[in-house]
Coordinates of C-alpha atoms in Angstrom, one line a residue:
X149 CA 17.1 -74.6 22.2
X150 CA 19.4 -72.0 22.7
X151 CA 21.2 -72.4 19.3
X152 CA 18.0 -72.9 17.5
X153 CA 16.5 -69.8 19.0
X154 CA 19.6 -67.5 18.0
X155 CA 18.9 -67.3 14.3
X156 CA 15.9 -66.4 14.6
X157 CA 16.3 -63.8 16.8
X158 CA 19.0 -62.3 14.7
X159 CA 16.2 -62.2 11.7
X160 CA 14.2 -60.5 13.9
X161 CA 16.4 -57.8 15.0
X162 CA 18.2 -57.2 11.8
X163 CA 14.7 -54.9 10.5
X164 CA 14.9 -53.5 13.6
X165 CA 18.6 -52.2 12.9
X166 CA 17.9 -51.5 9.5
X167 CA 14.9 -49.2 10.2
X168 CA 16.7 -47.6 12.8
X169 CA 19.8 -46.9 10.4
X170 CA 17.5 -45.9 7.5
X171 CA 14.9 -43.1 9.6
X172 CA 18.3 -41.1 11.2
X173 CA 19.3 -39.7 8.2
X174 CA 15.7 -38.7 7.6
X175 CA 15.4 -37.1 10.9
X176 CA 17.9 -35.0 9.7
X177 CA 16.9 -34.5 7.0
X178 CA 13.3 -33.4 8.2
X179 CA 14.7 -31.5 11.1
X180 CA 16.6 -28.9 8.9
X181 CA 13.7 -28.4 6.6
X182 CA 11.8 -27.4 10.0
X183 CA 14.7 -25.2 10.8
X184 CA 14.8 -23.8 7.5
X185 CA 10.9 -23.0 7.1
X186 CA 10.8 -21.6 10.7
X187 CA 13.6 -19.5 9.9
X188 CA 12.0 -18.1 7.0
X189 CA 9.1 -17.2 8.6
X190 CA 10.5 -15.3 11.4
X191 CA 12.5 -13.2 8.6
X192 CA 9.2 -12.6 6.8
X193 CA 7.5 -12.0 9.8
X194 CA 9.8 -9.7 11.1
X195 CA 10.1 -8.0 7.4
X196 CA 6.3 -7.4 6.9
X197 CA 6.2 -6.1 10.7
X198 CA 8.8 -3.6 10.4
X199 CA 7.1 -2.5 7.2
X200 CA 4.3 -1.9 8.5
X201 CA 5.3 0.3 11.2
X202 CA 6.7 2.6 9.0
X203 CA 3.8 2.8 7.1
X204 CA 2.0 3.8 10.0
X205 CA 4.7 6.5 11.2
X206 CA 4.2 7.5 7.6
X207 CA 0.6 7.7 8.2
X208 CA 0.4 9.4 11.4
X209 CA 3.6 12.2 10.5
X210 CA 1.1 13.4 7.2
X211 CA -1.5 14.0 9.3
X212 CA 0.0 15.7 12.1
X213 CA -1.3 19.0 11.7
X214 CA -5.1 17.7 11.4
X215 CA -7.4 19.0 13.8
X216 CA -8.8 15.6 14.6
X217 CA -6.8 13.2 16.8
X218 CA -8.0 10.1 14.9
X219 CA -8.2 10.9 11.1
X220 CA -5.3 8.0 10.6
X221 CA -8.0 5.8 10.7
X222 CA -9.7 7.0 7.5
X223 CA -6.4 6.7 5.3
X224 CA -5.4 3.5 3.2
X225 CA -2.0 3.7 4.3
X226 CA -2.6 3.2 8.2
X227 CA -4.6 0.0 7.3
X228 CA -2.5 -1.9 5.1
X229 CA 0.5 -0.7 7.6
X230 CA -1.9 -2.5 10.0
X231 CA -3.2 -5.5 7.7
X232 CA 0.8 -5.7 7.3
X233 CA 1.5 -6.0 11.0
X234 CA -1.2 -8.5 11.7
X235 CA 0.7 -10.8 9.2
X236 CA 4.1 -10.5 10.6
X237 CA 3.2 -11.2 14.0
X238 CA 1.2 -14.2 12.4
X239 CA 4.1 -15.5 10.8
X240 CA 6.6 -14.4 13.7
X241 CA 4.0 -16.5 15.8
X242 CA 4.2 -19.6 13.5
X243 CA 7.9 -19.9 13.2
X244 CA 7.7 -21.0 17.1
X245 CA 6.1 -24.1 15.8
X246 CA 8.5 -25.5 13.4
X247 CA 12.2 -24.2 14.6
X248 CA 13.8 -24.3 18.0
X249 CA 13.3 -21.4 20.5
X250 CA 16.9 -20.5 20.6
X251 CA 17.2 -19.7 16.8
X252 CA 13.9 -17.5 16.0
X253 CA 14.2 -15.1 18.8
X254 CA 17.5 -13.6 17.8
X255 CA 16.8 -13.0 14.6
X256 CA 14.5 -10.2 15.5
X257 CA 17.3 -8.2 14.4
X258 CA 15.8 -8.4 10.9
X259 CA 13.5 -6.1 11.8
X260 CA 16.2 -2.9 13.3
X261 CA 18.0 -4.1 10.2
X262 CA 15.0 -3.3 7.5
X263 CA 14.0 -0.2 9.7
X264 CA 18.0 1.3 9.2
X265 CA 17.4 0.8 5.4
X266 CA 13.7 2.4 5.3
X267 CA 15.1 5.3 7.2
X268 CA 17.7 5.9 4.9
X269 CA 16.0 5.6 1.8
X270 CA 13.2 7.5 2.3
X271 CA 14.8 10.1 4.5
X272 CA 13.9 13.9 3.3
X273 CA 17.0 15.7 4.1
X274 CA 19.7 16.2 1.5
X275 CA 22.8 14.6 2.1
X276 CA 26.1 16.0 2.7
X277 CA 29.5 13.9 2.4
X278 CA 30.5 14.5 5.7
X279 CA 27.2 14.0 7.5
X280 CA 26.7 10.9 5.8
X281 CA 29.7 9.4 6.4
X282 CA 29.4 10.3 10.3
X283 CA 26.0 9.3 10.3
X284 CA 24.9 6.4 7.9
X285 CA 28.7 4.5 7.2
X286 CA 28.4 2.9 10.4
X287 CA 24.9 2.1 10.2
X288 CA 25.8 0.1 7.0
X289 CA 28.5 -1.4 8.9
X290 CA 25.6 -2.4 11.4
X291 CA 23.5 -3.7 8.7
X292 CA 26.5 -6.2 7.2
X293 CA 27.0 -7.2 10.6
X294 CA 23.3 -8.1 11.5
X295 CA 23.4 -10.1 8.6
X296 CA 26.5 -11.8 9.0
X297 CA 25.3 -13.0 11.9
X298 CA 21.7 -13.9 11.3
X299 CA 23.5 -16.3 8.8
X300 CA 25.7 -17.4 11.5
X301 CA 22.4 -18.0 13.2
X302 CA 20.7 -19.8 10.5
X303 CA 23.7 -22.4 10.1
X304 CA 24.7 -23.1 13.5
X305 CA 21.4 -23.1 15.3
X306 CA 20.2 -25.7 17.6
X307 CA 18.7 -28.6 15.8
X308 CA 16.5 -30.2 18.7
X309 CA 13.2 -31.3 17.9
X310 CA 10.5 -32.8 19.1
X311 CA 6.5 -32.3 19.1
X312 CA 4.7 -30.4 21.3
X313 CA 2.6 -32.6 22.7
X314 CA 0.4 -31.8 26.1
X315 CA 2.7 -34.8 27.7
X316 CA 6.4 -33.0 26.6
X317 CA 5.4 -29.9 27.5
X318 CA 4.5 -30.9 31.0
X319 CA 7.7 -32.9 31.6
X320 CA 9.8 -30.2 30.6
X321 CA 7.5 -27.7 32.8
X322 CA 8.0 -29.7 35.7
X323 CA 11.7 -30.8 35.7
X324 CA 14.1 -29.5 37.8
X325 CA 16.6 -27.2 35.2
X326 CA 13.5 -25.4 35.1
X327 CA 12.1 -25.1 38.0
X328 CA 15.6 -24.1 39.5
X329 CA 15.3 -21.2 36.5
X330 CA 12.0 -20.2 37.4
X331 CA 13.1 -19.7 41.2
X332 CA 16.2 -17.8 40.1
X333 CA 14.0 -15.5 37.6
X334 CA 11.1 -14.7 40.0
X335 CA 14.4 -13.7 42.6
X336 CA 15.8 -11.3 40.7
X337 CA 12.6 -10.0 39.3
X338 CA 11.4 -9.4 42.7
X339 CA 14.5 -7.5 43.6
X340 CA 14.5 -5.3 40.0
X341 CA 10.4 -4.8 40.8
X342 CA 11.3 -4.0 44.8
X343 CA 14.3 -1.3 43.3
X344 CA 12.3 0.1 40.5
X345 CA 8.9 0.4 42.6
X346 CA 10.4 2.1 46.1
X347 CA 13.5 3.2 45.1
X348 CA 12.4 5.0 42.0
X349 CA 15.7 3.2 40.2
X350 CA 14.3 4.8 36.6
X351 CA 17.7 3.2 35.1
X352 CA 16.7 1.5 31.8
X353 CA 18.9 -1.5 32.5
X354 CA 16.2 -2.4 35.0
X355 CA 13.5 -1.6 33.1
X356 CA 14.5 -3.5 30.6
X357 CA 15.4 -6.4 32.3
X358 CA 12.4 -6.5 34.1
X359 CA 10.8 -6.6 29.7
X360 CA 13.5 -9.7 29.2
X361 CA 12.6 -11.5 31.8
X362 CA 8.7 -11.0 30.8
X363 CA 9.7 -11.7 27.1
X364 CA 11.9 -15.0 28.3
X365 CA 8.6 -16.6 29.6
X366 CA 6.6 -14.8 26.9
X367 CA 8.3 -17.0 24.2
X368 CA 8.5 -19.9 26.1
X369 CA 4.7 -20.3 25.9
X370 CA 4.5 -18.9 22.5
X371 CA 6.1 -22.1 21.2
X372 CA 3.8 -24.1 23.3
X373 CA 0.9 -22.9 21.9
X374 CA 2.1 -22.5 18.9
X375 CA 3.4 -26.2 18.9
X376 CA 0.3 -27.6 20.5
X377 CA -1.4 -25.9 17.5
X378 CA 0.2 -27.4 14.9
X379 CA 0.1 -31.4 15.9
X380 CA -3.6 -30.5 16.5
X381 CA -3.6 -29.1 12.8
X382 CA -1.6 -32.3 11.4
X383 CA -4.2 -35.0 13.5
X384 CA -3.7 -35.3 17.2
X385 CA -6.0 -33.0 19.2
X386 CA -4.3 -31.4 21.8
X387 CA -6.6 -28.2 22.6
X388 CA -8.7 -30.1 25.0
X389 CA -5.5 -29.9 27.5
X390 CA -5.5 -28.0 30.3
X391 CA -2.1 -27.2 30.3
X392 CA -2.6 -25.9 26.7
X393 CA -5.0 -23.2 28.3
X394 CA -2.5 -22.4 31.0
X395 CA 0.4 -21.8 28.6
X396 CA -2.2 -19.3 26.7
X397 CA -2.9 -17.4 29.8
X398 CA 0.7 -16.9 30.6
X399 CA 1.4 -15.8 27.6
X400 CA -1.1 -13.0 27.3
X401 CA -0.5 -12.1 30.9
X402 CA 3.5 -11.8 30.4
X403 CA 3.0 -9.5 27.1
X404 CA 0.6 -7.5 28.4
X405 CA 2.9 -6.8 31.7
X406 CA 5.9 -6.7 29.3
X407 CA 4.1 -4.0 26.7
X408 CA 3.4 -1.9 30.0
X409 CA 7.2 -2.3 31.1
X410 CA 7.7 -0.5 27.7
X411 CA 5.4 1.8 27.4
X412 CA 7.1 3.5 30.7
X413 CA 10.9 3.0 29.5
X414 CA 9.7 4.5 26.3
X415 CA 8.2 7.6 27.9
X416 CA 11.6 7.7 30.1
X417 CA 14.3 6.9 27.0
X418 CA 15.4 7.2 23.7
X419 CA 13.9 4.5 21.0
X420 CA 17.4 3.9 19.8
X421 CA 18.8 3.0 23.2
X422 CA 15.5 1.2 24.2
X423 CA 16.3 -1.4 20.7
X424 CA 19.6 -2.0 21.3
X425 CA 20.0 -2.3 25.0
X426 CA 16.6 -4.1 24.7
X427 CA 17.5 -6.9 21.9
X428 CA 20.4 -7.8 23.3
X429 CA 18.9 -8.4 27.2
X430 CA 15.2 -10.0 25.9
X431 CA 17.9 -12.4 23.2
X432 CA 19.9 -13.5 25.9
X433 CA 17.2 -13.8 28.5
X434 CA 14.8 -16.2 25.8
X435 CA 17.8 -18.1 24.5
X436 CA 18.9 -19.0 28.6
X437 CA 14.9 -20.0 28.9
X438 CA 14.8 -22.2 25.7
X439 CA 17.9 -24.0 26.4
X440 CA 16.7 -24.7 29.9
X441 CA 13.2 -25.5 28.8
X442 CA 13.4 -27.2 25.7
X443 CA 16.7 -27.8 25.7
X444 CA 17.3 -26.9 22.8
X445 CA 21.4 -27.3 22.9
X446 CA 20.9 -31.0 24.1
X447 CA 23.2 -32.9 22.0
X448 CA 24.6 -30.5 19.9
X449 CA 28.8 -30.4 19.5
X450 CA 31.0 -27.4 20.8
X451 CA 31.7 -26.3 17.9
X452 CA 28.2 -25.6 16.4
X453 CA 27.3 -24.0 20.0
X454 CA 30.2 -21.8 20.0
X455 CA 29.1 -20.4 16.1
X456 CA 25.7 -19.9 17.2
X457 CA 27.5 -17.3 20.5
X458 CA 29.9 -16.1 17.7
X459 CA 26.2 -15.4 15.6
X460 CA 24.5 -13.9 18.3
X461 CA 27.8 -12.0 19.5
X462 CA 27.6 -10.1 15.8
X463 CA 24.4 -9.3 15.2
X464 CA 24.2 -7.5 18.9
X465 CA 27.2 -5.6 17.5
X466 CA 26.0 -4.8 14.1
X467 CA 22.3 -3.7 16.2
X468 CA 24.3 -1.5 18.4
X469 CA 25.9 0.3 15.8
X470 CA 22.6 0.5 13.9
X471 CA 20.8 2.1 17.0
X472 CA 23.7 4.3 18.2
X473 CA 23.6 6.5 14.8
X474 CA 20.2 7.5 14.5
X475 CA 19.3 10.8 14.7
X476 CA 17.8 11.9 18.4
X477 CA 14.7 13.7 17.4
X478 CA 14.2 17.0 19.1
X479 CA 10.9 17.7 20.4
X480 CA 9.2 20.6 20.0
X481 CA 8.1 23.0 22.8
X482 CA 5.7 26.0 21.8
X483 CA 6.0 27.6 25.3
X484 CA 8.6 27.9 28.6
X485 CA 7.8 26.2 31.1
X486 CA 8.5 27.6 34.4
X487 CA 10.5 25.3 35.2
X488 CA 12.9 25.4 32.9
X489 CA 13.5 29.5 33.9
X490 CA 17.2 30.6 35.5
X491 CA 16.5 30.8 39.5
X492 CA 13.1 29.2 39.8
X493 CA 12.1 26.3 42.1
X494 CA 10.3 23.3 41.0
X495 CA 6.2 24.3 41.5
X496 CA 6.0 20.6 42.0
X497 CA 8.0 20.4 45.1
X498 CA 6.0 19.8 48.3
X499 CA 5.2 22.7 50.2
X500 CA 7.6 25.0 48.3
X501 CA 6.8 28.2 46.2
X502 CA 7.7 29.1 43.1
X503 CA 9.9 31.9 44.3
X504 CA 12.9 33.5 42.4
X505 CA 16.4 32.4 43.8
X506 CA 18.6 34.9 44.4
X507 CA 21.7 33.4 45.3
X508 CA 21.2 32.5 41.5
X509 CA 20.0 35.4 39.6
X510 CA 18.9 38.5 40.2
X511 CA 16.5 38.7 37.2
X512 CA 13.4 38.5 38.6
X513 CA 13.0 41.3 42.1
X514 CA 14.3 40.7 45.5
X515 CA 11.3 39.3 47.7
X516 CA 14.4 37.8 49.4
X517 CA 16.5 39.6 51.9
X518 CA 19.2 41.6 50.3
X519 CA 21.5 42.0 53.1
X520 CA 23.7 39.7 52.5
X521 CA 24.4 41.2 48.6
X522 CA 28.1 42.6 47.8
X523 CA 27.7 46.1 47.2
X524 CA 28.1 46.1 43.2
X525 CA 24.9 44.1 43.1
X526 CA 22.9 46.7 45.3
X527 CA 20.5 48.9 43.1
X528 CA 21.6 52.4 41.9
X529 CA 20.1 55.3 43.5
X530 CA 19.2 59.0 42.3
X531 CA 21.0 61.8 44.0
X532 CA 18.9 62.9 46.7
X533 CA 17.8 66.6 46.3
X534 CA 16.7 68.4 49.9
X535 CA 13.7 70.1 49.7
X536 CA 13.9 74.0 50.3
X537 CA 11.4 76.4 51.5
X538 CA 12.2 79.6 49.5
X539 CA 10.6 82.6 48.6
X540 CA 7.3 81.9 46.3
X541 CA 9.2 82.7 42.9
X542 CA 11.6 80.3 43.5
X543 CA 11.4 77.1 41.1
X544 CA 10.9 73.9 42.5
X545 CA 12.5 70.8 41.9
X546 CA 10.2 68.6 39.6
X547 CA 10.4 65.8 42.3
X548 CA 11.9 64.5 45.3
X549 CA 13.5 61.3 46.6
X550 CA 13.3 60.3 50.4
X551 CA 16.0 58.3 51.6
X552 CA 15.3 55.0 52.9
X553 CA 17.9 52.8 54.4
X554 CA 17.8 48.8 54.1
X555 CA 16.1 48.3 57.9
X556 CA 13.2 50.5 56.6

């Protein structure tokens, strides 16, 4: 029975084999065509968007002497700057859906990189040899560098797929890599809230942190919904999922939160050091969330993961050199403030008045006493002229000065 049995089993399992030989390859092959139209789309995306936003600036800088706040709104050129941007984040937002977390979120760099290039091109100032050389050689140097290692990027990315089905995406939420993560991140972003809220800690390495770890959780349920998206789009409904509806909510909660984090660094900082110091933390923190996630490195060689750190190591270099050589703009104050005068206190401060200091400068009167003065800074006085009581023909001095001493 035995031996008549084994033959058949072998026919049995040798399609099995075969099939199972025959799909690898095509996994593979299927997986890099996903990496390779995901990737595409995040450098369009992040093309189109970048763009866009200078076509706005453009917009907004030729009509900043218009009387009315919102005449932008009437020009081509802010809409199709806006039209632009709508289709950038669109196709930022689709790349989440074919290629692996860890590999579209670092190549935002695209977009500092085509920003650089605008700037220079279409920049109105003339340029001299040596200003150009101290300002714009290492911003090309950048720009080589970003690319170098967006291609570094592109070829050694993670190459982990799998569909984003309601049932994945729930295992992964509920394992314990992540759940360990998600206690660690809500830890320190308690601590960097507690710092930043009552101990006024306005450093931008907090702020910008507390973006990161916003943005780390941002993407994470971009791809989700994204993902959940697209197998409903190829056949398999997964909208009617609940956790479908709580990946969306999270993700609109964490940008809005993370757009507000911004919005205060960018009142506090430079743009330049806000896109540098801020690509490099929100890369690091969303490629840390999508390997612990998705695991997105599971299975991958040492060598192909120490290229993709190698990628990401040069295009944080290259966007730090592209950053640190813009031009600060100077902004443009039609009055002095108080404030800013030699001697004067803050009018802010509680319960002080704006009074002059005069252990400072002696500009503005002496409502202060003067006692304690060295004698070169005491006021000159007129020789005092005694007044006489002579005969009427006698002339009169034209005035007279009564002495007063300091105690008076």
């Amino acid at each position: 029975m035995e031996g008549g049995n084994s033959p058949s089993l072998q026919l049995q399992q040798l399609p099995l084999a075969t099939a199972a030989v025959s799909v690898q390859p095509h996994t593979d092959s299927f997986s890099y065509k996903e990496n390779l139209i995901g990737a595409l789309l995040a450098i369009f995306g992040h093309l189109v968007s970048s763009i866009a936003l200078n076509l706005q600036k453009y917009s907004h800088i030729r009509l900043a002497g218009s009387k009315d706040p919102r005449a932008y709104f009437r020009t081509k050129t802010w809409w199709s700057g806006f039209l632009l941007l709508v289709l950038g984040e669109l196709g930022v937002f689709c790349s989440y859906a074919f290629a692996p977390l860890s590999l579209i979120v670092p190549l935002s760099a695209v977009s500092v990189v085509a920003s650089a290039i605008i700037g220079i091109i279409f920049i109105k100032e003339k340029w001299k040899p040596k200003e150009f050389l101290r300002r714009y050689v290492l911003s090309f140097v950048g720009c080589g560098l970003a690319v170098v290692g967006t291609y570094l990027l592109v070829t050694f990315g993670p190459n982990s797929h799998e569909k984003m089905t309601a049932e994945n995406i729930t295992r992964h939420l509920v394992s314990w890599p992540f759940l360990l993560y998600m206690l660690v991140e809500i830890i320190v972003f308690c601590l960097l809230l507690y710092f930043y809220k009552e101990r006024n800690a306005n450093y931008i390495v907090i702020i910008l942190l507390l973006v990161a770890l916003l943005g780390s959780m941002t993407v994470v349920t971009v791809k989700a919904v994204a993902g959940m998206i697209l197998v409903s789009i190829q056949g398999t409904l997964q909208l009617d999922s609940p956790i479908f509806y709580i990946m969306l909510v999270c993700m609109i909660a964490t940008a809005v939160y993370q757009a507000t984090f911004l919005a205060q660094a960018s009142q506090l900082y430079d743009s330049a050091q806000i896109s540098s110091i801020g690509y490099i933390l929100s890369t690091t923190a969303a490629i840390s969330a999508g390997a612990t996630f998705y695991l997105d490195f599971m299975g991958e060689d040492v060598l192909h993961i120490c290229m993709f750190a190698l990628g990401c190591l040069i295009a944080f270099l290259g966007v730090f050199l592209i950053t640190r050589n813009r031009k600060k703009p100077v902004p443009f104050e039609p009055y002095i403030s108080m404030d800013a005068m030699p001697g004067m206190q803050n009018m802010h401060d509680k319960g002080i008045a704006v009074q002059p200091d005069l252990k400072a400068s002696f500009s503005y009167g002496a409502l202060e006493n003067n006692d304690s003065m060295p004698e070169i800074y005491t006021p000159a006085t007129l020789p005092i002229v005694q007044e006489q009581h002579g005969p009427k023909g006698a002339s009169a001095p034209p005035y007279r000065v009564l002495e007063h001493s300091k105690k008076e």
